Amino acid sequence: MNKKQVLFSGIKPSGDITLGNYLGAIKNWVDLQNDYDCYFSIVDLHAITVKQEPKDLRKSTLEIMAIYIASGIDIKKSTIFIQSHVPAHTECSWLLNCYSYIGELSRMTQYKDTSKNKDQNVSVGLFDYPVLMASDILLYQTDLVPVGEDQKQHIELTRDIATRFNNLYSPTFKIPTPSIPKAGARIMGLQDPTKKMSKSDENENGCIYILDSDDVIRRKINKAVTDTVGIVQISDDQLGVKNLINIYSVVTGLSFNDIEEKYKGKNYSHFKKDLGDILVAELSPIREKANSLLQNKDELLKIAKENSDKANYVAQKTLRKMKKKIGLISL
Ligand code: AMP
Ligand code: TRP
């Protein structure tokens, strides 16, 4: 029997999980877990590259873990773990720092976007974020990294660092490939459809959170910005409606064409009401299951512990290989 290929992905516990995270990432992972040996991490060390309240960080970390499981990630098939429970990630990061260049890190768009308009100082960690991400991926000899469009540049950098290391010594890392979903790769804000829906959105109504109540989901869809054209169609002059059609399509599997046909001659409020119902049907079972898992923190921590033992074992193997090639003495 052929060994399964390895898949790695993660989400930062830097706020509440959004519909963008769910449609751009988690929903696809659930489909992929039968075909790959999967690692899904809650990347808490990435979250602290910008300021976090300790109490909120703890809460978000466990919430993401519960949402992963409630969305259908099966802990018997996949490894779900908290990044800081596997020290190899930070150790590998230091080693890879010595093979990463300031020039290439300075070109990362996420770094440029997050560091501009900051009134506080920008941390070294924020600059170094992509090297920690490369460590996450490379330690597991990952083949595939399913992420939203915004992360593509980080995966390209990971490939560059891995290739550089392999060429300098000898083959050590698998060269990973990004997998960007065709649909759902970029869910935009409901209040500003020119910006991606993001956990850090200042406008609450711009973002649907996975743990939002049914009423709140419906209200946010009703309030989503549209236009005065009044036709449910895909058009670059109607970015708000385009985003809503995209969300509709990813959740139902209907094509843009099917949706345009279905709502021919119907107004936006009719379309929005249906979309609200569709989202409630998709998200409310996940919310209920996640909330019930969160009632039993000890059980969640037990899962985290067992899974991190497995992740530790695999990660250490790669780390030992790296150290040996670099010339560090092992005992
Ligand atoms: P983050 O929230 O930055 O930790 O992102 C976690 C995952 O969700 C990554 O794979 C992102 O690409 C994906 N993601 C985040 N926001 C969106 C969005 N608005 N649309 C699609 N995917 C997203
Ligand atoms: N940087 C990713 C994001 O913002 C999160 C992340 C950290 C990640 N490590 C990863 C994603 C490894 C995929 C693989 O979305």
Coordinates of C-alpha atoms and ligand atoms in Angstrom, one line a residue:
M1 CA 0.0 0.0 0.0
N2 CA 1.3 3.5 -0.9
K3 CA 1.9 5.8 2.0
K4 CA -0.5 8.7 2.0
Q5 CA 0.9 12.2 1.2
V6 CA 1.1 14.7 4.0
L7 CA -1.0 17.8 4.4
F8 CA -0.4 20.6 6.9
S9 CA -2.5 23.7 7.6
G10 CA -3.3 26.0 10.5
I11 CA -5.3 29.0 11.8
K12 CA -4.2 31.7 14.2
P13 CA -6.1 32.1 17.5
S14 CA -6.1 35.8 17.1
G15 CA -9.8 36.4 17.3
D16 CA -13.0 34.6 16.5
I17 CA -13.1 32.3 13.5
T18 CA -14.9 33.8 10.5
L19 CA -16.9 32.5 7.6
G20 CA -13.8 33.3 5.5
N21 CA -11.6 30.9 7.6
Y22 CA -14.4 28.3 7.3
L23 CA -15.0 28.5 3.6
G24 CA -11.4 29.3 2.6
A25 CA -9.8 26.7 4.8
I26 CA -11.6 24.4 7.2
K27 CA -14.4 23.2 4.9
N28 CA -11.9 22.0 2.3
W29 CA -9.8 20.3 5.0
V30 CA -12.7 18.1 5.9
D31 CA -12.9 16.8 2.3
L32 CA -9.2 16.2 2.1
Q33 CA -8.7 14.3 5.3
N34 CA -9.5 10.9 3.7
D35 CA -6.9 11.2 1.1
Y36 CA -4.0 12.7 3.1
D37 CA -2.2 12.2 6.4
C38 CA -3.3 15.5 7.9
Y39 CA -1.9 17.9 10.5
F40 CA -4.1 20.8 11.5
S41 CA -2.6 23.2 13.9
I42 CA -3.8 26.0 16.1
V43 CA -0.9 28.4 15.5
D44 CA -0.8 30.3 18.8
L45 CA 2.9 31.3 18.3
H46 CA 1.9 33.1 15.2
A47 CA -1.0 34.8 17.0
I48 CA 1.4 36.5 19.5
T49 CA 3.3 38.3 16.7
V50 CA 0.8 41.0 17.4
K51 CA -0.6 42.0 20.8
Q52 CA -3.0 39.5 22.4
E53 CA -4.9 39.5 25.7
P54 CA -3.8 36.3 27.5
K55 CA -7.4 35.5 28.5
D56 CA -8.7 35.9 24.9
L57 CA -5.8 33.9 23.4
R58 CA -6.6 31.0 25.7
K59 CA -10.3 31.2 24.8
S60 CA -9.7 31.4 21.0
T61 CA -7.2 28.6 21.1
L62 CA -9.7 26.2 22.6
E63 CA -12.5 27.5 20.4
I64 CA -10.6 26.8 17.2
M65 CA -9.9 23.3 18.4
A66 CA -13.6 22.8 19.1
I67 CA -14.6 24.3 15.7
Y68 CA -12.1 22.0 13.9
I69 CA -13.7 18.9 15.4
A70 CA -17.3 20.3 15.1
S71 CA -16.7 21.0 11.4
G72 CA -16.0 17.4 10.8
I73 CA -12.2 16.9 11.3
D74 CA -11.9 13.4 12.7
I75 CA -9.3 13.1 15.4
K76 CA -9.0 9.4 14.5
K77 CA -7.8 10.3 11.1
S78 CA -6.1 13.7 11.5
T79 CA -3.7 15.2 14.0
I80 CA -5.1 18.4 15.6
F81 CA -2.6 20.1 17.8
I82 CA -1.6 23.4 19.4
Q83 CA 1.6 24.7 17.9
S84 CA 3.3 25.8 21.2
H85 CA 2.9 22.2 22.5
V86 CA 5.5 21.1 19.9
P87 CA 8.8 22.9 20.7
A88 CA 10.4 21.7 17.5
H89 CA 8.6 24.5 15.7
T90 CA 10.5 27.3 17.5
E91 CA 13.7 25.4 17.4
C92 CA 13.4 24.8 13.7
S93 CA 12.6 28.4 13.2
W94 CA 15.9 29.5 14.7
L95 CA 17.8 27.1 12.4
L96 CA 15.8 28.3 9.3
N97 CA 16.4 31.9 10.3
C98 CA 20.0 31.4 9.5
Y99 CA 19.0 30.4 5.9
S100 CA 16.4 33.1 5.3
Y101 CA 17.2 36.6 4.0
I102 CA 16.0 39.9 5.3
G103 CA 15.3 41.0 1.7
E104 CA 12.9 38.2 1.0
L105 CA 11.1 38.6 4.3
S106 CA 10.7 42.4 3.6
R107 CA 8.8 41.6 0.5
M108 CA 6.0 39.7 2.2
T109 CA 2.7 41.5 1.7
Q110 CA 1.1 40.2 4.9
Y111 CA 4.0 41.8 6.8
K112 CA 3.8 45.0 4.9
D113 CA 0.0 45.3 5.4
T114 CA 0.1 44.4 9.1
S115 CA 3.1 46.6 10.0
K116 CA 1.8 49.7 8.3
N117 CA -0.7 51.9 10.2
K118 CA 0.6 50.4 13.5
D119 CA 0.8 52.9 16.3
Q120 CA 2.8 50.4 18.4
N121 CA 6.2 49.1 17.6
V122 CA 6.4 46.3 15.0
S123 CA 7.8 43.1 16.7
V124 CA 10.7 41.1 15.3
G125 CA 8.3 38.2 15.6
L126 CA 5.9 39.7 13.0
F127 CA 8.8 40.1 10.6
D128 CA 9.9 36.5 11.2
Y129 CA 6.4 35.1 11.0
P130 CA 7.0 33.4 7.6
V131 CA 10.0 31.5 8.8
L132 CA 8.0 30.0 11.7
M133 CA 5.3 29.1 9.1
A134 CA 8.0 27.5 6.9
S135 CA 9.0 25.5 10.0
D136 CA 5.4 24.3 10.6
I137 CA 5.2 23.0 7.1
L138 CA 8.7 21.6 6.6
L139 CA 9.0 19.7 9.9
Y140 CA 6.2 17.3 8.8
Q141 CA 7.7 16.6 5.3
T142 CA 4.5 18.2 3.9
D143 CA 3.3 17.6 0.4
L144 CA 0.2 19.9 0.3
V145 CA -0.7 23.1 2.1
P146 CA -4.4 24.1 1.7
V147 CA -4.8 27.8 2.4
G148 CA -6.7 30.8 1.2
E149 CA -5.2 33.0 -1.6
D150 CA -3.6 35.4 0.9
Q151 CA -1.1 32.7 2.1
K152 CA 0.3 31.8 -1.3
Q153 CA 3.3 34.0 -1.0
H154 CA 4.3 32.5 2.3
I155 CA 4.2 29.0 0.8
E156 CA 6.4 30.2 -2.1
L157 CA 8.9 31.5 0.4
T158 CA 8.8 28.2 2.2
R159 CA 9.6 26.4 -1.0
D160 CA 12.6 28.8 -1.6
I161 CA 14.0 28.2 1.9
A162 CA 13.6 24.5 1.7
T163 CA 15.2 24.3 -1.8
R164 CA 18.1 26.5 -0.5
F165 CA 18.7 24.2 2.5
N166 CA 18.4 21.0 0.3
N167 CA 20.9 22.4 -2.2
L168 CA 23.4 23.6 0.4
Y169 CA 23.4 20.2 2.3
S170 CA 21.5 17.3 0.7
P171 CA 17.8 16.6 0.3
T172 CA 16.3 17.1 3.8
F173 CA 12.8 18.6 3.2
K174 CA 10.0 17.7 0.9
I175 CA 9.1 20.8 -1.3
P176 CA 5.4 21.6 -0.5
T177 CA 2.8 22.7 -2.9
P178 CA 0.0 25.2 -2.0
S179 CA -3.6 24.2 -2.7
I180 CA -5.9 27.2 -3.1
P181 CA -9.6 26.4 -3.4
K182 CA -11.2 27.4 -6.7
A183 CA -14.2 28.8 -4.9
G184 CA -14.0 30.4 -1.4
A185 CA -10.4 31.4 -1.7
R186 CA -11.2 35.0 -0.9
I187 CA -14.4 35.8 1.0
M188 CA -14.7 39.6 1.2
G189 CA -16.0 41.8 4.0
L190 CA -19.8 42.2 4.1
Q191 CA -19.5 46.0 4.8
D192 CA -16.5 46.6 2.5
P193 CA -16.3 44.0 -0.3
T194 CA -12.9 45.4 -1.5
K195 CA -11.2 44.0 1.7
K196 CA -11.0 40.3 2.7
M197 CA -13.3 39.2 5.6
S198 CA -10.9 39.2 8.5
K199 CA -10.9 38.3 12.2
S200 CA -9.5 41.7 12.9
D201 CA -12.2 43.6 11.1
E202 CA -13.2 46.7 13.2
N203 CA -16.8 46.6 11.9
E204 CA -18.6 43.7 13.5
N205 CA -21.2 43.6 10.8
G206 CA -18.5 43.0 8.1
C207 CA -17.8 39.6 9.4
I208 CA -19.8 36.5 10.2
Y209 CA -18.3 34.5 13.0
I210 CA -18.8 30.7 13.1
L211 CA -20.1 30.9 16.6
D212 CA -22.6 33.7 15.8
S213 CA -26.3 33.0 16.7
D214 CA -28.8 32.3 13.9
D215 CA -30.4 35.8 14.4
V216 CA -27.0 37.5 14.1
I217 CA -26.1 35.6 11.0
R218 CA -29.4 36.6 9.3
R219 CA -29.0 40.2 10.4
K220 CA -25.5 40.6 9.1
I221 CA -26.5 39.2 5.7
N222 CA -29.5 41.5 5.6
K223 CA -27.2 44.5 6.3
A224 CA -24.5 43.5 3.8
V225 CA -23.8 46.3 1.4
T226 CA -25.2 45.9 -2.2
D227 CA -25.9 48.5 -4.8
T228 CA -28.7 50.2 -6.8
V229 CA -28.5 48.0 -9.9
G230 CA -30.9 45.5 -8.3
I231 CA -30.0 42.4 -10.3
V232 CA -28.5 39.3 -8.7
Q233 CA -25.5 38.8 -11.0
I234 CA -21.8 38.5 -11.1
S235 CA -20.4 41.8 -12.1
D236 CA -17.3 43.8 -11.1
D237 CA -19.5 46.8 -10.7
Q238 CA -21.4 45.0 -8.0
L239 CA -18.7 43.7 -5.6
G240 CA -21.1 43.3 -2.6
V241 CA -23.5 41.1 -4.6
K242 CA -20.7 39.3 -6.2
N243 CA -19.3 38.3 -2.8
L244 CA -22.7 37.1 -1.6
I245 CA -23.2 35.0 -4.7
N246 CA -19.7 33.5 -4.1
I247 CA -20.6 32.6 -0.5
Y248 CA -23.9 31.1 -1.7
S249 CA -22.1 29.1 -4.4
V250 CA -19.4 27.7 -2.0
V251 CA -21.9 26.6 0.6
T252 CA -24.5 25.1 -1.8
G253 CA -22.3 23.9 -4.6
L254 CA -24.5 25.7 -7.2
S255 CA -22.6 27.5 -10.0
F256 CA -22.8 31.2 -10.4
N257 CA -25.0 30.7 -13.5
D258 CA -27.4 28.5 -11.6
I259 CA -27.7 31.2 -8.9
E260 CA -28.2 34.0 -11.4
E261 CA -31.0 32.0 -13.1
K262 CA -32.7 31.1 -9.8
Y263 CA -32.9 34.8 -8.8
K264 CA -33.8 36.3 -12.2
G265 CA -36.4 39.0 -11.6
K266 CA -36.1 38.6 -7.8
N267 CA -35.0 41.4 -5.5
Y268 CA -32.0 41.5 -3.2
S269 CA -34.0 41.0 0.0
H270 CA -35.4 37.7 -1.4
F271 CA -31.9 36.6 -2.3
K272 CA -30.5 37.7 1.1
K273 CA -33.2 35.9 3.0
D274 CA -32.4 32.6 1.2
L275 CA -28.7 33.1 1.8
G276 CA -29.3 33.8 5.5
D277 CA -31.2 30.5 5.7
I278 CA -28.5 28.6 3.9
L279 CA -25.8 29.9 6.2
V280 CA -27.8 29.1 9.3
A281 CA -28.4 25.6 8.1
E282 CA -24.6 25.2 7.5
L283 CA -23.3 26.9 10.6
S284 CA -25.8 26.2 13.4
P285 CA -25.0 22.4 13.8
I286 CA -21.3 23.4 13.9
R287 CA -21.9 26.0 16.6
E288 CA -23.9 23.7 18.7
K289 CA -21.4 20.9 18.6
A290 CA -18.5 23.3 19.2
N291 CA -20.3 24.8 22.2
S292 CA -20.9 21.4 23.6
L293 CA -17.3 20.4 23.2
L294 CA -16.2 23.6 25.0
Q295 CA -18.3 22.6 28.0
N296 CA -15.7 19.9 28.6
K297 CA -12.3 21.5 28.5
D298 CA -10.5 18.6 30.1
E299 CA -11.5 16.4 27.3
L300 CA -10.3 18.9 24.7
L301 CA -7.0 19.2 26.5
K302 CA -6.7 15.4 26.6
I303 CA -7.1 15.4 22.8
A304 CA -4.5 18.2 22.5
K305 CA -2.0 16.3 24.6
E306 CA -2.4 13.0 22.7
N307 CA -2.2 14.7 19.3
S308 CA 0.8 16.8 20.2
D309 CA 2.7 13.6 21.3
K310 CA 2.2 12.3 17.7
A311 CA 3.2 15.6 16.1
N312 CA 6.3 15.9 18.4
Y313 CA 7.5 12.5 17.3
V314 CA 7.3 13.3 13.6
A315 CA 8.7 16.9 14.0
Q316 CA 11.7 15.7 16.1
K317 CA 12.8 13.3 13.3
T318 CA 13.2 16.2 10.8
L319 CA 14.8 18.4 13.4
R320 CA 17.4 15.8 14.2
K321 CA 18.2 15.4 10.5
M322 CA 18.6 19.2 10.1
K323 CA 20.9 19.6 13.1
K324 CA 23.1 16.7 11.9
K325 CA 23.5 18.2 8.4
I326 CA 24.3 21.7 9.8
G327 CA 27.1 20.3 12.0
L328 CA 25.5 20.6 15.4
I329 CA 26.7 17.8 17.7
S330 CA 24.1 15.5 19.1
L331 CA 24.4 13.5 22.4
Ligands
AMP1 P1 -5.9 33.4 9.5 O1 -7.2 33.9 9.9 O2 -5.0 34.5 8.9 O3 -5.2 32.6 10.5 O4 -6.2 32.4 8.3 C1 -6.4 31.0 8.4 C2 -6.8 30.4 7.1 O5 -8.1 31.0 6.6 C3 -5.8 30.6 5.9 O6 -5.8 29.5 5.1 C4 -6.4 31.8 5.2 O7 -6.0 31.8 3.9 C5 -7.9 31.5 5.3 N1 -8.7 32.8 5.2 C6 -8.7 33.8 6.1 N2 -9.5 34.8 5.7 C7 -10.1 34.4 4.6 C8 -11.0 34.9 3.7 N3 -11.6 36.1 3.9 N4 -11.4 34.2 2.6 C9 -10.8 33.0 2.3 N5 -9.9 32.4 3.1 C10 -9.5 33.1 4.2
TRP2 N1 -0.1 32.3 8.3 C1 -1.3 31.5 8.2 C2 -2.5 32.5 8.1 O1 -2.4 33.6 8.5 C3 -1.5 30.5 9.3 C4 -0.4 29.5 9.3 C5 0.6 29.4 10.2 C6 -0.3 28.4 8.4 N2 1.3 28.3 9.9 C7 0.8 27.7 8.8 C8 -1.1 28.0 7.3 C9 1.2 26.5 8.1 C10 -0.7 26.9 6.6 C11 0.5 26.1 7.0 O2 -3.5 32.1 7.6

